[in-house]
CSV table of C-alpha atoms and ligand atoms in Angstrom, one decimal:
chain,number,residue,atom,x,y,z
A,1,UNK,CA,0.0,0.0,0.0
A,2,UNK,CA,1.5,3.6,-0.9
A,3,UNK,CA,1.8,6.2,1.9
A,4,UNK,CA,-1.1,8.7,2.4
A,5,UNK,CA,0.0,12.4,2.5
A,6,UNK,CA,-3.5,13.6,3.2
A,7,UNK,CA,-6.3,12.1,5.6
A,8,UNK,CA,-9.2,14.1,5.7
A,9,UNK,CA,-11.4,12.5,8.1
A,10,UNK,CA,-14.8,13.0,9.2
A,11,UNK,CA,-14.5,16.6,8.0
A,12,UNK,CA,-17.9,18.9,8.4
A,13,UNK,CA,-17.6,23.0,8.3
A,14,UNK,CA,-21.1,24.5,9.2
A,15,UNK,CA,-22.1,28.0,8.0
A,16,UNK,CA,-24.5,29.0,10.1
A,17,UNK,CA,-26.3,25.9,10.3
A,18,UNK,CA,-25.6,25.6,7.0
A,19,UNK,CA,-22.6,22.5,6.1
A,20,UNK,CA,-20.7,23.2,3.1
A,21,UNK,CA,-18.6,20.3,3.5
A,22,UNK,CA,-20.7,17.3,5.3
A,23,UNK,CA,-19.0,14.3,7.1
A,24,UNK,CA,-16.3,13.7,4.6
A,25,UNK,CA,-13.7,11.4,4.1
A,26,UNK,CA,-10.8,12.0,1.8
A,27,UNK,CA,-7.6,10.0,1.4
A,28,UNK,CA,-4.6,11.4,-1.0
A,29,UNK,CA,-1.2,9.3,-1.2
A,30,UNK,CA,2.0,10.3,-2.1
A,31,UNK,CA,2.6,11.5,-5.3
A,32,UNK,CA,-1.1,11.0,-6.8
A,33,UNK,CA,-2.6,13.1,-9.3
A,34,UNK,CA,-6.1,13.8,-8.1
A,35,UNK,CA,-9.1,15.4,-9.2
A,36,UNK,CA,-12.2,16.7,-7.5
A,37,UNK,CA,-15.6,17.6,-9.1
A,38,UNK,CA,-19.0,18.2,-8.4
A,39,UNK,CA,-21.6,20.7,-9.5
A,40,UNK,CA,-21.4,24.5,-8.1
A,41,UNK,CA,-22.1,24.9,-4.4
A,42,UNK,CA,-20.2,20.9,-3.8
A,43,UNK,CA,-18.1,22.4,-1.6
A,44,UNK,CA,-15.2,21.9,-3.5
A,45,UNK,CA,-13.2,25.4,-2.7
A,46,UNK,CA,-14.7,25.1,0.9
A,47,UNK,CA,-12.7,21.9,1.7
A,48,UNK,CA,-9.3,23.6,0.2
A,49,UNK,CA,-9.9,26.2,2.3
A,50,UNK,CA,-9.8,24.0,5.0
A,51,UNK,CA,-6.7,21.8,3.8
A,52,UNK,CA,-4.7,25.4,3.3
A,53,UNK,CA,-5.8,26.4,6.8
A,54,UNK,CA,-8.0,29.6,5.3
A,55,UNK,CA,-11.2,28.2,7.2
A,56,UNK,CA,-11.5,25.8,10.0
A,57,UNK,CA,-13.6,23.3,9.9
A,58,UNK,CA,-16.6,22.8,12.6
A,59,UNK,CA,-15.8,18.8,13.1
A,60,UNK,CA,-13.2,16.5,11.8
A,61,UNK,CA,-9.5,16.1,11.4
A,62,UNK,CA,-7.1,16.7,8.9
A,63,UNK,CA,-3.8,15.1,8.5
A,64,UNK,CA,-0.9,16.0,6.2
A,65,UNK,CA,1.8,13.9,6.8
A,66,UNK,CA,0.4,12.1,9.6
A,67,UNK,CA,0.4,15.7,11.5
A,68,UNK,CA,-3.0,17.5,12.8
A,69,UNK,CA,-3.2,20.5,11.1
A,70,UNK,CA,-6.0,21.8,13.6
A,71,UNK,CA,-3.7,24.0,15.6
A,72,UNK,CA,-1.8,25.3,12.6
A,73,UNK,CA,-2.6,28.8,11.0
A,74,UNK,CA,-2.1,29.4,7.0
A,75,UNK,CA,1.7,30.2,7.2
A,76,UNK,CA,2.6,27.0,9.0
A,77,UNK,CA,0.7,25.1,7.0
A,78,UNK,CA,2.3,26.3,3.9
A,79,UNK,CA,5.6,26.1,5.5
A,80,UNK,CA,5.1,22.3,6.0
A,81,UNK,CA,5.2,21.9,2.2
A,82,UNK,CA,1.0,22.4,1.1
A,83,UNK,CA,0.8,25.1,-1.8
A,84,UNK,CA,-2.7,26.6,-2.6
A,85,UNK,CA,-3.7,27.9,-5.8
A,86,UNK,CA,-6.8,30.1,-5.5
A,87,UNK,CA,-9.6,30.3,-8.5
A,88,UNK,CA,-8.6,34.3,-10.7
A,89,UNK,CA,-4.8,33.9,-10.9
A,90,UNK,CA,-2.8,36.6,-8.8
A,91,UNK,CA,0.0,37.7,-9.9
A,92,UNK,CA,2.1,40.9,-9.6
A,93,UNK,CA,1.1,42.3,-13.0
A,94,UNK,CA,4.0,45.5,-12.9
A,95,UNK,CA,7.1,43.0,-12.0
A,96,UNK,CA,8.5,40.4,-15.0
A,97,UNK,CA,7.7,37.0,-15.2
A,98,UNK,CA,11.1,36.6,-13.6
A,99,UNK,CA,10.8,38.8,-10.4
A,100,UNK,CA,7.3,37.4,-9.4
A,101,UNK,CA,9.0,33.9,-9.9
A,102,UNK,CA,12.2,35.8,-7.6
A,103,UNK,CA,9.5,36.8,-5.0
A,104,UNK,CA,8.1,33.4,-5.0
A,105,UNK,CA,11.7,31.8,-3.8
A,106,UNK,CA,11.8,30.7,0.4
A,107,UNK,CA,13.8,33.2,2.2
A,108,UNK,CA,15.7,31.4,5.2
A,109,UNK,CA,16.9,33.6,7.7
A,110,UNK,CA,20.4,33.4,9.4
A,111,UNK,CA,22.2,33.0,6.2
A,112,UNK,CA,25.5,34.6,6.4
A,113,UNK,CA,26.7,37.0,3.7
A,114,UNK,CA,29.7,34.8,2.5
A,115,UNK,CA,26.9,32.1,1.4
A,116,UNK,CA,24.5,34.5,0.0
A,117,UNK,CA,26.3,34.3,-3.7
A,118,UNK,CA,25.6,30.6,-3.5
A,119,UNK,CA,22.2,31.0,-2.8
A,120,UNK,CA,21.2,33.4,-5.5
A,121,UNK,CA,22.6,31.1,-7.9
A,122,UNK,CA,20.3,28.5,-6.5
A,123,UNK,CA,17.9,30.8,-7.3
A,124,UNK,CA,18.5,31.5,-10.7
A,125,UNK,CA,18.7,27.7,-11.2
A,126,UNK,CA,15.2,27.0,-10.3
A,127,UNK,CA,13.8,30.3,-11.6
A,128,UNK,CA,15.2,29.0,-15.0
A,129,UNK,CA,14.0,25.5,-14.2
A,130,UNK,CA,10.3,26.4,-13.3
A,131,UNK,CA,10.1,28.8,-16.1
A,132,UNK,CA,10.6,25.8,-18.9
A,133,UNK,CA,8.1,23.8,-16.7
A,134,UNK,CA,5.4,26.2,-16.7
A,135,UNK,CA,6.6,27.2,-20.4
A,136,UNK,CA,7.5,30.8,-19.7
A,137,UNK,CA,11.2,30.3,-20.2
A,138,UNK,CA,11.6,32.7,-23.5
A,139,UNK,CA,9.2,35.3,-21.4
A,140,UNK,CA,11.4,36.1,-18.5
A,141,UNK,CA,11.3,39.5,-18.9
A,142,UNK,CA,8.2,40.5,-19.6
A,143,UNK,CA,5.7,42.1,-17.5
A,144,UNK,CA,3.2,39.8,-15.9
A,145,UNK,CA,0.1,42.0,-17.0
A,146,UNK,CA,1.4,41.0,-20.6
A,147,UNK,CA,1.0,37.3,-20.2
A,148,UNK,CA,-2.2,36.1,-21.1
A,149,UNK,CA,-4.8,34.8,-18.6
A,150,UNK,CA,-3.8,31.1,-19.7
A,151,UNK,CA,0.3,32.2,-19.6
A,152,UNK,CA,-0.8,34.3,-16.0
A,153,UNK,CA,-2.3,30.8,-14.5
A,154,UNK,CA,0.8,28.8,-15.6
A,155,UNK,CA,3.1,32.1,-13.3
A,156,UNK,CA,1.0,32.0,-10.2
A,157,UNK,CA,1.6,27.6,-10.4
A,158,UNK,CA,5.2,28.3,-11.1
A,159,UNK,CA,5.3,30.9,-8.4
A,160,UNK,CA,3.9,27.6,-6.1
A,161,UNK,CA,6.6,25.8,-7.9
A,162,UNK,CA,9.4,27.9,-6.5
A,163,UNK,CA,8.7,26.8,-2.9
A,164,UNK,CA,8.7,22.9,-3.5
A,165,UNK,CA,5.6,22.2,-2.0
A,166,UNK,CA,4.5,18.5,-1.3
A,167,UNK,CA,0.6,18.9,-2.0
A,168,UNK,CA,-0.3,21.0,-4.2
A,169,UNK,CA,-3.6,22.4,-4.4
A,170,UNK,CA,-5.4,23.9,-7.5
A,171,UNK,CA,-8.8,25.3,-7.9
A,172,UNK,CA,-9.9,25.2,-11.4
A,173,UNK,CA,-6.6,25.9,-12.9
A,174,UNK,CA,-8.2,25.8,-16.7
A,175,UNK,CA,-10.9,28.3,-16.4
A,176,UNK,CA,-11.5,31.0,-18.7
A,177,UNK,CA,-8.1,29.0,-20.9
A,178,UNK,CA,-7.9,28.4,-25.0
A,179,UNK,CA,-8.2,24.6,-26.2
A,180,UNK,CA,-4.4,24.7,-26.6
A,181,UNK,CA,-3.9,26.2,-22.9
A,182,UNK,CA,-5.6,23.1,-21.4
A,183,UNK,CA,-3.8,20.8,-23.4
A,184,UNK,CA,-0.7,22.6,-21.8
A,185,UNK,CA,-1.5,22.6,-18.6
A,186,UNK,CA,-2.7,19.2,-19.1
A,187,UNK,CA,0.9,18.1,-19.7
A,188,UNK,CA,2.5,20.3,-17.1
A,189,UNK,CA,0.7,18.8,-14.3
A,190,UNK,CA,1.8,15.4,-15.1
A,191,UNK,CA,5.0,16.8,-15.3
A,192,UNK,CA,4.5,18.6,-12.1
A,193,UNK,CA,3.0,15.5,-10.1
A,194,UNK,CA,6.0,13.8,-10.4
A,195,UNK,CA,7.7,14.1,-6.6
A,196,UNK,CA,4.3,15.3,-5.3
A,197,UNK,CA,1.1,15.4,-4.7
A,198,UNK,CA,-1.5,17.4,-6.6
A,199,UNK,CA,-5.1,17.8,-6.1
A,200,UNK,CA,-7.0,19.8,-8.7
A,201,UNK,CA,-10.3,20.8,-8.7
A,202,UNK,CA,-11.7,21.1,-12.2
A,203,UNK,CA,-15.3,21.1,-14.4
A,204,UNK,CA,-14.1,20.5,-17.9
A,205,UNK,CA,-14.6,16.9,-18.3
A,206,UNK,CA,-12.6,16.6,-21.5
A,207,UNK,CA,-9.2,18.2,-19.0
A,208,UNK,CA,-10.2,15.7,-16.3
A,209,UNK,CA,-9.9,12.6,-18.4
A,210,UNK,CA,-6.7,13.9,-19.8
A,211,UNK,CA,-4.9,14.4,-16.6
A,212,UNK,CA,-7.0,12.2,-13.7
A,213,UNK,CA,-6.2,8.7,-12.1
A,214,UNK,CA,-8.3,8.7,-9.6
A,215,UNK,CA,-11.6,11.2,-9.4
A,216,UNK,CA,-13.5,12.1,-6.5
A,217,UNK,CA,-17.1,13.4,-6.8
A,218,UNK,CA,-18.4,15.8,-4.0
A,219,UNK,CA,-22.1,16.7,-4.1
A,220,UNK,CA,-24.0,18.9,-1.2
A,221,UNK,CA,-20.9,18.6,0.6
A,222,UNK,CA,-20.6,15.1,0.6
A,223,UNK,CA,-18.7,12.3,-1.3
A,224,UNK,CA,-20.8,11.1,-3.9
A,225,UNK,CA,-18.6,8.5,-5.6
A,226,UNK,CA,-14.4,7.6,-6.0
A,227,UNK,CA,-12.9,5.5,-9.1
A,228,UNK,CA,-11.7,6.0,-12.4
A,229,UNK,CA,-12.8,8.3,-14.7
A,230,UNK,CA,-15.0,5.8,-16.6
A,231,UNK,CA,-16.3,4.5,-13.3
A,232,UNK,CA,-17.2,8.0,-12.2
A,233,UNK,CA,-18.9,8.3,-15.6
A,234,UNK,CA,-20.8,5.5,-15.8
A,235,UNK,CA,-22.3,5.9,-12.0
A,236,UNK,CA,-25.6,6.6,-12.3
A,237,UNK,CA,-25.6,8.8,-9.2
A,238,UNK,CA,-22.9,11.1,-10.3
A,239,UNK,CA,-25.0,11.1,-14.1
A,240,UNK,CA,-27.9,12.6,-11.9
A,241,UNK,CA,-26.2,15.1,-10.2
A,242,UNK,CA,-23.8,16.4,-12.5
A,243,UNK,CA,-22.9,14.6,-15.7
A,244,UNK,CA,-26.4,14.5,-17.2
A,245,UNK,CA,-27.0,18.3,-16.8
B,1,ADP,P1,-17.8,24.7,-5.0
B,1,ADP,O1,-16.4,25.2,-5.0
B,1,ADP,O2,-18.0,23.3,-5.1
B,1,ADP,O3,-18.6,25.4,-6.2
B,1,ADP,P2,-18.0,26.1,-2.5
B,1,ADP,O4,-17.1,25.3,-1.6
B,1,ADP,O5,-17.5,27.4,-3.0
B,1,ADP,O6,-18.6,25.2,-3.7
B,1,ADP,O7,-19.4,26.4,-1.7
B,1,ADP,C1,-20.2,25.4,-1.1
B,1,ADP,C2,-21.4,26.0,-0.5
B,1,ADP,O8,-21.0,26.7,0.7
B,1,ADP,C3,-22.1,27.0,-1.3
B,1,ADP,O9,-23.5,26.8,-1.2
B,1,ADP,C4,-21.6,28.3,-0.8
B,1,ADP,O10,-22.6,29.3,-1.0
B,1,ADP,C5,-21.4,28.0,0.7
B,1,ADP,N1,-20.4,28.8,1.3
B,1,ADP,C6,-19.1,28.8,1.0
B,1,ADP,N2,-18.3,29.6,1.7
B,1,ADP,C7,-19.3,30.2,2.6
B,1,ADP,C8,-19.2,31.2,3.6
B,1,ADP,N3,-18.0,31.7,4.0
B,1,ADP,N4,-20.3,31.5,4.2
B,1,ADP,C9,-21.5,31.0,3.9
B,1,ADP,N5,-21.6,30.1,2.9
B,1,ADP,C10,-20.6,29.7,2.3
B,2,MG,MG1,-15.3,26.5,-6.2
């Protein structure tokens, strides 16, 4: 059996009486590629709100490597190795692809000044790297408000990227892309999920079947079904709720 990076267990957040996310359980291992739908209101961003720390849940635990993030607040929890992507892309539109990439880089304090030369050409290595990852590489110095939306969503993943995190969580990474740009990003997240985790959340079928092993379907909060894509498809629940609309 492979290691689980994530156990989200039990998990309910209430909003005024209202649950968002309802009694769920949701396992991710080590270096799996997964992918969450659902129709609107599933409580899909709710529960990586909670994973990220941004809301806390009303009942349930979760564990990223085998540690209760309860206690934590947002910056620990990113500093333990979970990156969050929100839905619009936010990037620093006035600085170059290159300096919101720089930004991006982990800062550790206590370095002395005879190692900072080292360090910066660390940084220039894995700015370089992430920018032919995220295919941005011949863009460097252009401004982010030049990129388009597609090119803006692949920055704000590579500006994830430059920190190394362990999970990585995306919330519909494709909206509002070109056929190309999803066939793109498509390929860069199977590039990406090597060496870690990812779990994306996504509506466009046709993306999902291109990049997903293993789907999960939330509905009113709750898990509606877990499988393969053609399982998922074929379930005559998940046809119901979502599929057949
Ligand atoms: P999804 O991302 O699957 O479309 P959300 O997680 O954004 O769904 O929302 C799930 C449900 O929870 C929706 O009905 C939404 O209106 C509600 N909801 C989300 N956040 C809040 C909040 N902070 N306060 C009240 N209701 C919320
Ligand atoms: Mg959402």
């Amino acid at each position: 059996m492979s290691e689980l990076i994530l156990q989200v267990e039990d998990l309910t957040v209430s909003f005024d009486g209202f649950k968002a996310v309802d009694s769920l359980n949701f396992y991710v291992e080590k270096d799996e590629l997964r992918c969450v739908i659902g129709p609107n209101g599933a409580g899909k961003t709710t529960l990586l709100d909670m994973i990220c720390g941004k809301t806390k849940p009303t009942g349930g635990t979760i564990k990223f490597k085998h540690r209760d993030l309860a206690e934590m607040i947002e910056y620990q929890i990113t500093r333990m190795g979970v990156g969050r992507k929100f839905q619009n892309p936010s990037v620093y539109e006035d600085l170059s692809v290159f300096e919101n990439l720089e930004i991006s880089y982990p800062r550790k304090r206590g370095v002395l000044g005879s190692l900072f030369f080292r360090r910066e050409d660390e940084m220039f290595r894995k700015i370089d790297e992430v920018a032919e990852q995220i295919f941005l590489g011949d863009v460097l110095r252009h401004k982010a408000g030049q990129l388009s939306h597609g090119q803006k969503q692949w920055l704000e993943i590579g500006m994830l990227l430059m920190q190394d995190p362990e999970l990585l969580l995306l919330d519909e990474p494709v909206a509002g892309m070109s056929a190309k740009e999803r066939e793109q990003t498509a390929v860069l997240l199977n590039r990406i999920s090597k060496g870690r985790s990812i779990v994306v959340i996504e509506h466009d079928m046709a993306f999902v079947r291109m990049i997903a092993h293993k789907v999960t379907v939330l509905h009113q909060g709750k898990l509606l079904a877990e499988g393969s894509m053609d399982e998922v498809q074929s379930d005559e629940r998940v046809k119901d709720v979502y599929l057949g609309h």
